[in-house]
């Protein structure tokens, strides 16, 4: 299974990139997923050449294909004018509206104050509701004080990452190995989401 991190920030270095990469890394380590990250600081200039998906060149099509082919998305954005970035919105304007149905999505955001923490609930979650994707219950929000030199230092943020990854483990399809264990009467170990 493939997990793809999408970083909505258009500058580097980026706290949002650190948050998304930490989440993708935790999921790949714990669940054995094949992971990668696309940063819009690199991808946006390619995607902005097209206003519609039929105008994408080969490089732009490859980015959108990666989004549509992923089994799991970790989508992060800095809070910008009380929402996610326009670059991230443009990327999802180019994604086929049927392509994300049933896909699992971990939501993440960074902001300058805790007051913007509900952006994931009021902006990002409805976006993926439109796509009929399955957003996990735990979203991850971090402020500038949760980082030092763009690296996560907050144990609370690390705990939320682990909680989101545990929730992801609960909603992933059963693997062939687990199905075989069930067929032989063995119960697979479940990963409980922490409270």
PDB file of C-alpha atoms in Angstrom:
ATOM      1  CA  UNK A   1       0.000   0.000   0.000  1.00  0.00           C
ATOM      2  CA  UNK A   2       1.128   3.519  -0.758  1.00  0.00           C
ATOM      3  CA  UNK A   3       0.991   6.521   1.555  1.00  0.00           C
ATOM      4  CA  UNK A   4       1.531   9.967   0.074  1.00  0.00           C
ATOM      5  CA  UNK A   5       2.237  13.112   2.040  1.00  0.00           C
ATOM      6  CA  UNK A   6       1.116  16.400   0.504  1.00  0.00           C
ATOM      7  CA  UNK A   7       2.653  19.583   1.870  1.00  0.00           C
ATOM      8  CA  UNK A   8       0.580  22.667   1.059  1.00  0.00           C
ATOM      9  CA  UNK A   9       3.328  25.122   1.974  1.00  0.00           C
ATOM     10  CA  UNK A  10       5.007  27.051  -0.843  1.00  0.00           C
ATOM     11  CA  UNK A  11       8.188  28.005   1.000  1.00  0.00           C
ATOM     12  CA  UNK A  12      11.171  26.170   2.394  1.00  0.00           C
ATOM     13  CA  UNK A  13      12.079  25.409   5.138  1.00  0.00           C
ATOM     14  CA  UNK A  14       8.609  24.505   6.314  1.00  0.00           C
ATOM     15  CA  UNK A  15       7.157  23.399   9.637  1.00  0.00           C
ATOM     16  CA  UNK A  16       4.259  21.906   7.689  1.00  0.00           C
ATOM     17  CA  UNK A  17       6.697  19.759   5.701  1.00  0.00           C
ATOM     18  CA  UNK A  18       8.273  18.534   8.955  1.00  0.00           C
ATOM     19  CA  UNK A  19       4.839  17.643  10.352  1.00  0.00           C
ATOM     20  CA  UNK A  20       3.713  15.784   7.225  1.00  0.00           C
ATOM     21  CA  UNK A  21       7.040  13.961   6.837  1.00  0.00           C
ATOM     22  CA  UNK A  22       6.992  12.889  10.507  1.00  0.00           C
ATOM     23  CA  UNK A  23       3.482  11.492  10.043  1.00  0.00           C
ATOM     24  CA  UNK A  24       4.363   9.660   6.826  1.00  0.00           C
ATOM     25  CA  UNK A  25       7.518   8.263   8.471  1.00  0.00           C
ATOM     26  CA  UNK A  26       5.567   7.050  11.508  1.00  0.00           C
ATOM     27  CA  UNK A  27       3.025   5.314   9.268  1.00  0.00           C
ATOM     28  CA  UNK A  28       5.662   3.670   7.068  1.00  0.00           C
ATOM     29  CA  UNK A  29       7.607   2.458  10.112  1.00  0.00           C
ATOM     30  CA  UNK A  30       4.593   1.126  12.005  1.00  0.00           C
ATOM     31  CA  UNK A  31       2.489  -0.214   9.140  1.00  0.00           C
ATOM     32  CA  UNK A  32       5.047  -1.094   6.466  1.00  0.00           C
ATOM     33  CA  UNK A  33       3.554   1.248   3.882  1.00  0.00           C
ATOM     34  CA  UNK A  34       5.494   2.565   0.884  1.00  0.00           C
ATOM     35  CA  UNK A  35       5.726   6.300   1.505  1.00  0.00           C
ATOM     36  CA  UNK A  36       6.740   9.497  -0.208  1.00  0.00           C
ATOM     37  CA  UNK A  37       6.008  13.210   0.070  1.00  0.00           C
ATOM     38  CA  UNK A  38       5.203  15.872  -2.511  1.00  0.00           C
ATOM     39  CA  UNK A  39       5.849  19.461  -1.505  1.00  0.00           C
ATOM     40  CA  UNK A  40       3.938  22.176  -3.309  1.00  0.00           C
ATOM     41  CA  UNK A  41       6.960  24.440  -3.102  1.00  0.00           C
ATOM     42  CA  UNK A  42       8.233  22.181  -5.928  1.00  0.00           C
ATOM     43  CA  UNK A  43       4.949  20.988  -7.463  1.00  0.00           C
ATOM     44  CA  UNK A  44       2.894  24.201  -7.565  1.00  0.00           C
ATOM     45  CA  UNK A  45       4.823  25.856 -10.423  1.00  0.00           C
ATOM     46  CA  UNK A  46       4.238  22.708 -12.493  1.00  0.00           C
ATOM     47  CA  UNK A  47       0.545  22.481 -11.600  1.00  0.00           C
ATOM     48  CA  UNK A  48      -0.134  26.180 -12.113  1.00  0.00           C
ATOM     49  CA  UNK A  49       0.640  25.751 -15.817  1.00  0.00           C
ATOM     50  CA  UNK A  50      -2.766  24.040 -16.076  1.00  0.00           C
ATOM     51  CA  UNK A  51      -6.136  25.482 -15.156  1.00  0.00           C
ATOM     52  CA  UNK A  52      -7.907  22.184 -15.878  1.00  0.00           C
ATOM     53  CA  UNK A  53      -6.762  18.579 -15.661  1.00  0.00           C
ATOM     54  CA  UNK A  54      -6.876  18.160 -19.452  1.00  0.00           C
ATOM     55  CA  UNK A  55      -4.222  20.900 -19.710  1.00  0.00           C
ATOM     56  CA  UNK A  56      -1.650  19.088 -17.537  1.00  0.00           C
ATOM     57  CA  UNK A  57       1.686  18.276 -19.104  1.00  0.00           C
ATOM     58  CA  UNK A  58       3.419  14.933 -18.391  1.00  0.00           C
ATOM     59  CA  UNK A  59       5.123  16.259 -15.249  1.00  0.00           C
ATOM     60  CA  UNK A  60       1.884  17.670 -13.873  1.00  0.00           C
ATOM     61  CA  UNK A  61      -0.060  14.535 -14.783  1.00  0.00           C
ATOM     62  CA  UNK A  62       2.492  12.441 -12.845  1.00  0.00           C
ATOM     63  CA  UNK A  63       1.827  14.505  -9.692  1.00  0.00           C
ATOM     64  CA  UNK A  64      -1.952  14.148  -9.983  1.00  0.00           C
ATOM     65  CA  UNK A  65      -1.607  10.439 -10.825  1.00  0.00           C
ATOM     66  CA  UNK A  66       0.439   9.950  -7.625  1.00  0.00           C
ATOM     67  CA  UNK A  67      -2.327  11.601  -5.572  1.00  0.00           C
ATOM     68  CA  UNK A  68      -5.055   9.537  -7.215  1.00  0.00           C
ATOM     69  CA  UNK A  69      -3.089   6.269  -6.910  1.00  0.00           C
ATOM     70  CA  UNK A  70      -2.208   6.611  -3.217  1.00  0.00           C
ATOM     71  CA  UNK A  71      -4.049   4.381  -0.769  1.00  0.00           C
ATOM     72  CA  UNK A  72      -3.511   6.832   2.094  1.00  0.00           C
ATOM     73  CA  UNK A  73      -2.944  10.597   2.045  1.00  0.00           C
ATOM     74  CA  UNK A  74      -1.403  12.773   4.728  1.00  0.00           C
ATOM     75  CA  UNK A  75      -2.471  16.288   3.780  1.00  0.00           C
ATOM     76  CA  UNK A  76      -0.934  19.248   5.560  1.00  0.00           C
ATOM     77  CA  UNK A  77      -1.172  22.979   5.077  1.00  0.00           C
ATOM     78  CA  UNK A  78      -0.190  26.061   6.956  1.00  0.00           C
ATOM     79  CA  UNK A  79      -3.225  28.068   8.010  1.00  0.00           C
ATOM     80  CA  UNK A  80      -3.486  30.867   5.488  1.00  0.00           C
ATOM     81  CA  UNK A  81      -6.319  33.387   5.821  1.00  0.00           C
ATOM     82  CA  UNK A  82      -8.238  30.937   8.021  1.00  0.00           C
ATOM     83  CA  UNK A  83      -8.007  28.125   5.466  1.00  0.00           C
ATOM     84  CA  UNK A  84      -5.560  25.945   3.546  1.00  0.00           C
ATOM     85  CA  UNK A  85      -3.337  27.416   0.856  1.00  0.00           C
ATOM     86  CA  UNK A  86      -4.520  28.236  -2.636  1.00  0.00           C
ATOM     87  CA  UNK A  87      -1.788  26.005  -4.051  1.00  0.00           C
ATOM     88  CA  UNK A  88      -3.285  23.025  -2.221  1.00  0.00           C
ATOM     89  CA  UNK A  89      -6.764  23.966  -3.429  1.00  0.00           C
ATOM     90  CA  UNK A  90      -5.504  24.130  -7.003  1.00  0.00           C
ATOM     91  CA  UNK A  91      -3.964  20.664  -6.715  1.00  0.00           C
ATOM     92  CA  UNK A  92      -7.295  19.207  -5.599  1.00  0.00           C
ATOM     93  CA  UNK A  93      -9.112  21.114  -8.346  1.00  0.00           C
ATOM     94  CA  UNK A  94      -7.085  18.966 -10.769  1.00  0.00           C
ATOM     95  CA  UNK A  95      -7.871  15.644  -9.039  1.00  0.00           C
ATOM     96  CA  UNK A  96     -10.755  13.645 -10.493  1.00  0.00           C
ATOM     97  CA  UNK A  97     -13.746  13.951  -8.151  1.00  0.00           C
ATOM     98  CA  UNK A  98     -14.139  10.133  -8.078  1.00  0.00           C
ATOM     99  CA  UNK A  99     -10.484   9.272  -7.491  1.00  0.00           C
ATOM    100  CA  UNK A 100     -10.352   9.586  -3.697  1.00  0.00           C
ATOM    101  CA  UNK A 101     -13.570   7.766  -2.760  1.00  0.00           C
ATOM    102  CA  UNK A 102     -12.872   5.517   0.222  1.00  0.00           C
ATOM    103  CA  UNK A 103      -9.229   6.571   0.534  1.00  0.00           C
ATOM    104  CA  UNK A 104      -7.942   7.200   4.044  1.00  0.00           C
ATOM    105  CA  UNK A 105      -6.743  10.716   4.848  1.00  0.00           C
ATOM    106  CA  UNK A 106      -4.833  12.090   7.828  1.00  0.00           C
ATOM    107  CA  UNK A 107      -5.328  15.844   8.186  1.00  0.00           C
ATOM    108  CA  UNK A 108      -2.541  18.110   9.438  1.00  0.00           C
ATOM    109  CA  UNK A 109      -1.991  21.838   9.747  1.00  0.00           C
ATOM    110  CA  UNK A 110       0.373  24.383  11.244  1.00  0.00           C
ATOM    111  CA  UNK A 111      -0.373  27.861  12.437  1.00  0.00           C
ATOM    112  CA  UNK A 112       0.910  30.723  14.509  1.00  0.00           C
ATOM    113  CA  UNK A 113      -1.664  30.373  17.288  1.00  0.00           C
ATOM    114  CA  UNK A 114      -3.880  27.675  18.831  1.00  0.00           C
ATOM    115  CA  UNK A 115      -6.874  29.759  17.706  1.00  0.00           C
ATOM    116  CA  UNK A 116      -6.458  28.383  14.162  1.00  0.00           C
ATOM    117  CA  UNK A 117      -6.528  24.772  15.292  1.00  0.00           C
ATOM    118  CA  UNK A 118     -10.027  24.093  13.976  1.00  0.00           C
ATOM    119  CA  UNK A 119      -9.028  24.808  10.393  1.00  0.00           C
ATOM    120  CA  UNK A 120      -8.634  21.055   9.871  1.00  0.00           C
ATOM    121  CA  UNK A 121     -12.257  20.541  10.926  1.00  0.00           C
ATOM    122  CA  UNK A 122     -13.864  23.500   9.176  1.00  0.00           C
ATOM    123  CA  UNK A 123     -11.820  23.610   5.961  1.00  0.00           C
ATOM    124  CA  UNK A 124      -9.861  20.415   5.247  1.00  0.00           C
ATOM    125  CA  UNK A 125     -12.388  17.837   6.459  1.00  0.00           C
ATOM    126  CA  UNK A 126     -15.225  19.190   4.234  1.00  0.00           C
ATOM    127  CA  UNK A 127     -12.872  19.180   1.237  1.00  0.00           C
ATOM    128  CA  UNK A 128     -12.352  15.438   1.614  1.00  0.00           C
ATOM    129  CA  UNK A 129     -16.037  14.921   2.364  1.00  0.00           C
ATOM    130  CA  UNK A 130     -16.666  16.213  -1.153  1.00  0.00           C
ATOM    131  CA  UNK A 131     -14.300  13.523  -2.481  1.00  0.00           C
ATOM    132  CA  UNK A 132     -16.003  10.814  -0.354  1.00  0.00           C
ATOM    133  CA  UNK A 133     -12.669  10.087   1.311  1.00  0.00           C
ATOM    134  CA  UNK A 134     -12.402   8.723   4.846  1.00  0.00           C
ATOM    135  CA  UNK A 135     -10.733  11.314   7.068  1.00  0.00           C
ATOM    136  CA  UNK A 136      -9.417   9.890  10.306  1.00  0.00           C
ATOM    137  CA  UNK A 137     -10.850  11.192  13.563  1.00  0.00           C
ATOM    138  CA  UNK A 138      -7.561  12.548  14.879  1.00  0.00           C
ATOM    139  CA  UNK A 139      -6.156  15.519  13.036  1.00  0.00           C
ATOM    140  CA  UNK A 140      -2.745  16.968  13.851  1.00  0.00           C
ATOM    141  CA  UNK A 141      -2.261  20.669  14.498  1.00  0.00           C
ATOM    142  CA  UNK A 142       0.966  22.332  15.568  1.00  0.00           C
ATOM    143  CA  UNK A 143       2.014  25.897  16.296  1.00  0.00           C
ATOM    144  CA  UNK A 144       5.409  27.530  15.988  1.00  0.00           C
ATOM    145  CA  UNK A 145       6.154  26.739  19.639  1.00  0.00           C
ATOM    146  CA  UNK A 146       5.940  23.009  18.866  1.00  0.00           C
ATOM    147  CA  UNK A 147       9.096  23.249  16.726  1.00  0.00           C
ATOM    148  CA  UNK A 148      12.749  24.144  17.097  1.00  0.00           C
ATOM    149  CA  UNK A 149      14.629  24.792  13.862  1.00  0.00           C
ATOM    150  CA  UNK A 150      11.661  23.363  11.924  1.00  0.00           C
ATOM    151  CA  UNK A 151      11.843  20.041  13.797  1.00  0.00           C
ATOM    152  CA  UNK A 152       8.990  18.841  16.023  1.00  0.00           C
ATOM    153  CA  UNK A 153       9.889  19.124  19.702  1.00  0.00           C
ATOM    154  CA  UNK A 154       6.431  18.827  21.266  1.00  0.00           C
ATOM    155  CA  UNK A 155       5.588  15.466  22.856  1.00  0.00           C
ATOM    156  CA  UNK A 156       1.891  16.342  22.487  1.00  0.00           C
ATOM    157  CA  UNK A 157       2.242  16.685  18.702  1.00  0.00           C
ATOM    158  CA  UNK A 158       4.237  13.416  18.553  1.00  0.00           C
ATOM    159  CA  UNK A 159       1.490  11.718  20.560  1.00  0.00           C
ATOM    160  CA  UNK A 160      -1.180  12.963  18.114  1.00  0.00           C
ATOM    161  CA  UNK A 161       0.862  11.611  15.209  1.00  0.00           C
ATOM    162  CA  UNK A 162       1.036   8.205  16.891  1.00  0.00           C
ATOM    163  CA  UNK A 163      -2.691   8.313  17.628  1.00  0.00           C
ATOM    164  CA  UNK A 164      -3.536   9.134  13.999  1.00  0.00           C
ATOM    165  CA  UNK A 165      -1.285   6.298  12.789  1.00  0.00           C
ATOM    166  CA  UNK A 166      -2.963   3.881  15.226  1.00  0.00           C
ATOM    167  CA  UNK A 167      -6.357   4.945  13.868  1.00  0.00           C
ATOM    168  CA  UNK A 168      -5.045   4.384  10.353  1.00  0.00           C
ATOM    169  CA  UNK A 169      -4.054   0.838  11.294  1.00  0.00           C
ATOM    170  CA  UNK A 170      -7.658   0.208  12.351  1.00  0.00           C
ATOM    171  CA  UNK A 171      -9.143   1.239   8.999  1.00  0.00           C
ATOM    172  CA  UNK A 172      -6.662  -0.262   6.558  1.00  0.00           C
ATOM    173  CA  UNK A 173      -7.822  -3.326   4.624  1.00  0.00           C
ATOM    174  CA  UNK A 174      -6.919  -6.666   6.104  1.00  0.00           C
ATOM    175  CA  UNK A 175      -3.660  -7.960   4.619  1.00  0.00           C
ATOM    176  CA  UNK A 176      -3.329 -11.410   3.059  1.00  0.00           C
ATOM    177  CA  UNK A 177      -1.197 -12.475   6.047  1.00  0.00           C
ATOM    178  CA  UNK A 178      -3.938 -11.437   8.493  1.00  0.00           C
ATOM    179  CA  UNK A 179      -6.632 -13.110   6.379  1.00  0.00           C
ATOM    180  CA  UNK A 180      -4.617 -16.353   6.399  1.00  0.00           C
ATOM    181  CA  UNK A 181      -4.256 -16.176  10.184  1.00  0.00           C
ATOM    182  CA  UNK A 182      -8.028 -15.735  10.537  1.00  0.00           C
ATOM    183  CA  UNK A 183      -8.667 -18.688   8.229  1.00  0.00           C
ATOM    184  CA  UNK A 184      -6.524 -20.850  10.527  1.00  0.00           C
ATOM    185  CA  UNK A 185      -8.361 -19.722  13.649  1.00  0.00           C
ATOM    186  CA  UNK A 186      -5.722 -17.270  14.849  1.00  0.00           C
ATOM    187  CA  UNK A 187      -6.850 -13.796  15.775  1.00  0.00           C
ATOM    188  CA  UNK A 188      -4.633 -10.999  14.456  1.00  0.00           C
ATOM    189  CA  UNK A 189      -3.311  -8.461  16.902  1.00  0.00           C
ATOM    190  CA  UNK A 190      -5.261  -5.235  16.852  1.00  0.00           C
ATOM    191  CA  UNK A 191      -3.679  -1.861  17.286  1.00  0.00           C
ATOM    192  CA  UNK A 192      -5.793   0.095  19.747  1.00  0.00           C
ATOM    193  CA  UNK A 193      -6.109   3.822  19.272  1.00  0.00           C
ATOM    194  CA  UNK A 194      -4.978   5.668  22.367  1.00  0.00           C
ATOM    195  CA  UNK A 195      -7.402   8.025  24.039  1.00  0.00           C
TER     196      UNK A 195
END
